[in-house]
Amino acid sequence: YVEYLLFIARFFQQEGDNRLISILMESGDENPIQRWKEDLLIAQSLVCEGKTQEVVDLLHEVIERNSNLRGGSAVADYLPKTLGMLGLAYFNLGDKNKAIEFMFKAKYECELNGDKNGVNVYNHNLQFLQKQNLD
């Protein structure tokens, strides 16, 4: 749905009318989907910097803040990624059980949305985590 709105807004923008695109691209504080996207980029940056506890704190906040959003392609895309990144962060903190828990949640969200590629990714991650948990 959002993709179609953006397509239409960009069409009008090319015709010289920026009103629709400016509404859709409000600052991250006002547009929850844009803010979610920005938060995922920040979390990825924190992962690269080794600030794992900050990643966990941020992603829990993101999940809580967006818990009222349901449906739509953006939620179907961002929620599993957020859960999977949270699983990775817990793994990096040494909490393998929490890592597995959040990878299962990410996989489940992909199954609900019919995202076969996502299911495969999280299955692979779960196999790795479960093997690590045995070691």
Backbone as CSV, one residue per row, in Angstrom:
resi,resn,N_x,N_y,N_z,CA_x,CA_y,CA_z,C_x,C_y,C_z
1,TYR,0.825,-1.189,0.000,0.000,0.000,0.000,0.871,1.255,0.000
2,VAL,1.864,1.254,0.885,2.750,2.416,0.994,3.512,2.633,-0.306
3,GLU,3.929,1.551,-0.930,4.670,1.660,-2.185,3.827,2.348,-3.263
4,TYR,2.548,2.039,-3.316,1.665,2.669,-4.303,1.480,4.155,-3.994
5,LEU,1.339,4.461,-2.708,1.220,5.871,-2.336,2.473,6.648,-2.726
6,LEU,3.632,6.058,-2.469,4.884,6.719,-2.847,4.980,6.894,-4.357
7,PHE,4.553,5.888,-5.103,4.583,5.974,-6.567,3.734,7.154,-7.044
8,ILE,2.533,7.255,-6.504,1.629,8.329,-6.901,2.202,9.688,-6.480
9,ALA,2.713,9.740,-5.243,3.284,11.004,-4.752,4.484,11.431,-5.590
10,ARG,5.321,10.479,-5.997,6.480,10.817,-6.834,6.047,11.284,-8.221
11,PHE,4.963,10.691,-8.725,4.435,11.137,-10.013,4.041,12.609,-9.931
12,PHE,3.292,12.956,-8.886,2.888,14.357,-8.716,4.095,15.255,-8.496
13,GLN,5.090,14.748,-7.788,6.299,15.525,-7.549,6.997,15.853,-8.873
14,GLN,7.064,14.880,-9.769,7.677,15.104,-11.077,6.898,16.130,-11.885
15,GLU,5.607,16.231,-11.608,4.764,17.208,-12.293,4.787,18.569,-11.601
16,GLY,5.604,18.687,-10.544,5.771,19.972,-9.879,4.964,20.164,-8.610
17,ASP,4.226,19.154,-8.187,3.413,19.266,-6.976,4.052,18.420,-5.872
18,ASN,4.656,19.063,-4.885,5.374,18.368,-3.819,4.531,18.103,-2.575
19,ARG,3.266,18.444,-2.595,2.450,18.315,-1.381,2.332,16.881,-0.894
20,LEU,2.048,15.941,-1.783,1.859,14.549,-1.351,3.162,13.934,-0.843
21,ILE,4.255,14.144,-1.545,5.528,13.552,-1.124,5.961,14.130,0.216
22,SER,5.686,15.417,0.449,6.080,16.016,1.729,5.249,15.447,2.873
23,ILE,4.003,15.128,2.627,3.166,14.499,3.653,3.695,13.104,3.979
24,LEU,4.019,12.338,2.942,4.495,10.968,3.148,5.901,10.907,3.727
25,MET,6.700,11.912,3.468,8.087,11.921,3.922,8.296,12.895,5.078
26,GLU,7.309,12.967,5.957,7.454,13.822,7.129,8.672,13.372,7.919
27,SER,9.107,14.199,8.841,10.262,13.827,9.656,9.972,12.538,10.394
28,GLY,11.032,11.826,10.742,10.919,10.531,11.380,10.067,10.544,12.633
29,ASP,10.048,11.660,13.371,9.264,11.714,14.587,7.774,11.662,14.296
30,GLU,7.355,12.139,13.139,5.941,12.221,12.824,5.453,11.049,11.980
31,ASN,6.320,10.449,11.204,5.957,9.340,10.343,6.536,8.061,10.948
32,PRO,5.684,7.192,11.523,6.211,6.027,12.239,6.994,5.057,11.358
33,ILE,6.607,4.909,10.119,7.324,3.985,9.235,8.696,4.539,8.888
34,GLN,8.765,5.832,8.590,10.054,6.454,8.296,10.968,6.389,9.523
35,ARG,10.396,6.653,10.691,11.197,6.595,11.916,11.697,5.180,12.168
36,TRP,10.858,4.168,11.904,11.256,2.769,12.088,12.441,2.457,11.177
37,LYS,12.331,2.877,9.930,13.415,2.666,8.960,14.705,3.310,9.457
38,GLU,14.597,4.547,9.938,15.774,5.256,10.442,16.355,4.552,11.672
39,ASP,15.480,4.056,12.547,15.951,3.346,13.739,16.698,2.071,13.380
40,LEU,16.242,1.370,12.346,16.955,0.167,11.911,18.346,0.508,11.376
41,LEU,18.444,1.625,10.675,19.758,2.069,10.192,20.679,2.443,11.360
42,ILE,20.118,3.097,12.354,20.893,3.451,13.545,21.343,2.180,14.261
43,ALA,20.446,1.230,14.399,20.785,-0.030,15.064,21.909,-0.748,14.322
44,GLN,21.838,-0.758,13.004,22.896,-1.404,12.222,24.233,-0.698,12.440
45,SER,24.193,0.609,12.515,25.401,1.376,12.776,25.964,1.040,14.159
46,LEU,25.089,0.916,15.139,25.525,0.561,16.490,26.127,-0.846,16.532
47,VAL,25.560,-1.763,15.741,26.129,-3.113,15.648,27.563,-3.021,15.148
48,CYS,27.763,-2.251,14.106,29.107,-2.101,13.523,30.088,-1.479,14.510
49,GLU,29.583,-0.639,15.407,30.428,0.006,16.406,30.622,-0.860,17.646
50,GLY,29.955,-2.017,17.678,30.082,-2.911,18.829,29.283,-2.480,20.041
51,LYS,28.307,-1.613,19.860,27.491,-1.106,20.965,26.230,-1.962,21.097
52,THR,26.447,-3.207,21.466,25.385,-4.208,21.414,24.249,-3.929,22.396
53,GLN,24.559,-3.534,23.610,23.497,-3.268,24.576,22.628,-2.104,24.113
54,GLU,23.234,-1.119,23.467,22.459,-0.004,22.926,21.525,-0.483,21.815
55,VAL,21.982,-1.459,21.030,21.138,-2.043,19.977,19.921,-2.705,20.605
56,VAL,20.156,-3.503,21.648,19.054,-4.193,22.326,18.052,-3.180,22.875
57,ASP,18.555,-2.166,23.553,17.662,-1.154,24.132,16.855,-0.438,23.053
58,LEU,17.519,-0.033,21.981,16.849,0.677,20.888,15.783,-0.195,20.234
59,LEU,16.125,-1.445,19.932,15.178,-2.306,19.215,13.976,-2.679,20.070
60,HIS,14.172,-2.864,21.373,13.008,-3.091,22.244,12.097,-1.862,22.246
61,GLU,12.699,-0.689,22.262,11.923,0.550,22.195,11.162,0.639,20.874
62,VAL,11.812,0.270,19.772,11.184,0.312,18.448,9.983,-0.632,18.392
63,ILE,10.164,-1.835,18.921,9.066,-2.816,18.917,7.902,-2.293,19.748
64,GLU,8.194,-1.763,20.918,7.140,-1.229,21.785,6.415,-0.063,21.109
65,ARG,7.183,0.867,20.543,6.600,2.056,19.907,5.701,1.683,18.735
66,ASN,6.045,0.631,18.014,5.298,0.261,16.813,4.333,-0.896,17.024
67,SER,4.108,-1.269,18.263,3.253,-2.427,18.544,1.810,-2.224,18.091
68,ASN,1.391,-0.972,17.945,0.018,-0.707,17.502,-0.126,-0.736,15.982
69,LEU,0.991,-0.775,15.252,0.924,-0.834,13.792,0.713,-2.283,13.368
70,ARG,-0.296,-2.523,12.597,-0.583,-3.878,12.123,-0.878,-3.833,10.640
71,GLY,-0.430,-4.873,9.967,-0.692,-4.979,8.543,0.179,-4.055,7.730
72,GLY,0.110,-4.229,6.458,0.876,-3.385,5.550,2.244,-3.966,5.247
73,SER,2.752,-3.603,4.091,4.011,-4.170,3.634,5.201,-3.671,4.444
74,ALA,5.142,-2.458,4.969,6.266,-1.941,5.754,6.407,-2.715,7.059
75,VAL,5.316,-2.947,7.745,5.364,-3.722,8.992,5.817,-5.147,8.700
76,ALA,5.302,-5.734,7.627,5.696,-7.093,7.248,7.190,-7.180,6.950
77,ASP,7.770,-6.098,6.486,9.198,-6.062,6.178,10.026,-5.738,7.413
78,TYR,9.631,-4.701,8.156,10.469,-4.199,9.252,10.390,-5.031,10.529
79,LEU,9.235,-5.600,10.854,9.119,-6.330,12.109,10.036,-7.556,12.159
80,PRO,10.048,-8.422,11.146,10.977,-9.547,11.205,12.440,-9.112,11.244
81,LYS,12.764,-8.068,10.498,14.148,-7.572,10.513,14.525,-7.063,11.896
82,THR,13.595,-6.376,12.540,13.850,-5.863,13.885,14.043,-7.014,14.861
83,LEU,13.170,-8.004,14.789,13.276,-9.165,15.673,14.562,-9.954,15.412
84,GLY,14.894,-10.124,14.140,16.117,-10.850,13.792,17.370,-10.118,14.250
85,MET,17.374,-8.800,14.089,18.521,-8.013,14.538,18.645,-8.066,16.060
86,LEU,17.512,-8.101,16.723,17.509,-8.228,18.176,18.075,-9.592,18.587
87,GLY,17.715,-10.629,17.847,18.280,-11.952,18.105,19.790,-11.963,17.940
88,LEU,20.264,-11.316,16.898,21.708,-11.219,16.662,22.396,-10.457,17.793
89,ALA,21.773,-9.390,18.246,22.349,-8.598,19.337,22.449,-9.439,20.616
90,TYR,21.390,-10.192,20.916,21.453,-11.058,22.096,22.543,-12.120,21.949
91,PHE,22.701,-12.641,20.756,23.783,-13.606,20.525,25.133,-12.954,20.813
92,ASN,25.315,-11.729,20.328,26.568,-11.010,20.555,26.797,-10.696,22.032
93,LEU,25.704,-10.586,22.798,25.822,-10.378,24.236,26.066,-11.688,24.988
94,GLY,25.981,-12.802,24.268,26.201,-14.097,24.900,24.947,-14.760,25.423
95,ASP,23.786,-14.193,25.162,22.515,-14.771,25.610,21.904,-15.569,24.459
96,LYS,22.354,-16.807,24.340,21.932,-17.636,23.205,20.450,-17.981,23.256
97,ASN,19.898,-18.146,24.467,18.475,-18.471,24.573,17.599,-17.317,24.086
98,LYS,17.949,-16.087,24.456,17.198,-14.920,23.964,17.388,-14.770,22.460
99,ALA,18.600,-15.067,21.980,18.862,-14.990,20.539,17.939,-15.941,19.786
100,ILE,17.825,-17.150,20.277,16.952,-18.150,19.640,15.499,-17.702,19.714
101,GLU,15.088,-17.191,20.860,13.711,-16.723,21.037,13.338,-15.676,19.978
102,PHE,14.218,-14.692,19.773,13.885,-13.625,18.828,14.026,-14.075,17.377
103,MET,14.916,-15.013,17.100,14.989,-15.563,15.739,13.719,-16.348,15.418
104,PHE,13.190,-17.077,16.404,11.919,-17.780,16.201,10.793,-16.789,15.923
105,LYS,10.775,-15.683,16.666,9.746,-14.673,16.440,9.871,-14.072,15.038
106,ALA,11.099,-13.818,14.609,11.315,-13.273,13.259,10.825,-14.261,12.200
107,LYS,11.170,-15.524,12.386,10.736,-16.567,11.442,9.213,-16.659,11.405
108,TYR,8.598,-16.605,12.571,7.142,-16.685,12.661,6.477,-15.535,11.891
109,GLU,7.000,-14.327,12.058,6.448,-13.176,11.331,6.578,-13.376,9.822
110,CYS,7.700,-13.937,9.389,7.888,-14.209,7.955,6.879,-15.251,7.465
111,GLU,6.642,-16.271,8.295,5.652,-17.289,7.922,4.266,-16.675,7.787
112,LEU,3.912,-15.793,8.729,2.599,-15.131,8.668,2.424,-14.321,7.398
113,ASN,3.533,-13.735,6.917,3.470,-12.859,5.753,3.791,-13.569,4.442
114,GLY,4.035,-14.866,4.496,4.341,-15.619,3.285,5.703,-15.281,2.695
115,ASP,6.623,-14.827,3.525,7.963,-14.461,3.084,8.870,-15.701,3.162
116,LYS,8.901,-16.458,2.078,9.672,-17.707,2.067,11.166,-17.457,2.214
117,ASN,11.665,-16.399,1.596,13.090,-16.082,1.735,13.434,-15.758,3.188
118,GLY,12.597,-14.977,3.834,12.808,-14.655,5.239,12.777,-15.893,6.113
119,VAL,11.822,-16.780,5.846,11.743,-18.038,6.605,13.040,-18.816,6.447
120,ASN,13.554,-18.892,5.222,14.808,-19.615,4.986,15.974,-18.980,5.732
121,VAL,16.052,-17.654,5.711,17.135,-16.950,6.409,17.078,-17.253,7.899
122,TYR,15.902,-17.129,8.502,15.791,-17.338,9.943,15.924,-18.811,10.315
123,ASN,15.512,-19.722,9.435,15.776,-21.145,9.680,17.277,-21.401,9.737
124,HIS,17.993,-20.820,8.794,19.451,-20.978,8.769,20.066,-20.400,10.040
125,ASN,19.625,-19.204,10.419,20.138,-18.581,11.644,19.832,-19.428,12.873
126,LEU,18.621,-19.988,12.927,18.242,-20.825,14.061,19.083,-22.092,14.131
127,GLN,19.353,-22.693,12.988,20.216,-23.880,12.983,21.587,-23.543,13.550
128,PHE,22.139,-22.417,13.133,23.433,-21.980,13.638,23.365,-21.739,15.152
129,LEU,22.341,-21.016,15.596,22.224,-20.694,17.018,22.025,-21.955,17.859
130,GLN,21.218,-22.867,17.373,20.984,-24.091,18.128,22.246,-24.941,18.212
131,LYS,23.021,-24.928,17.154,24.296,-25.649,17.186,25.235,-24.983,18.189
132,GLN,25.262,-23.659,18.195,26.097,-22.915,19.155,25.641,-23.168,20.583
133,ASN,24.330,-23.333,20.762,23.785,-23.543,22.085,24.187,-24.908,22.639
134,LEU,24.461,-25.861,21.752,24.899,-27.186,22.182,26.361,-27.197,22.593
135,ASP,27.134,-26.275,22.021,28.570,-26.230,22.307,28.879,-25.685,23.679
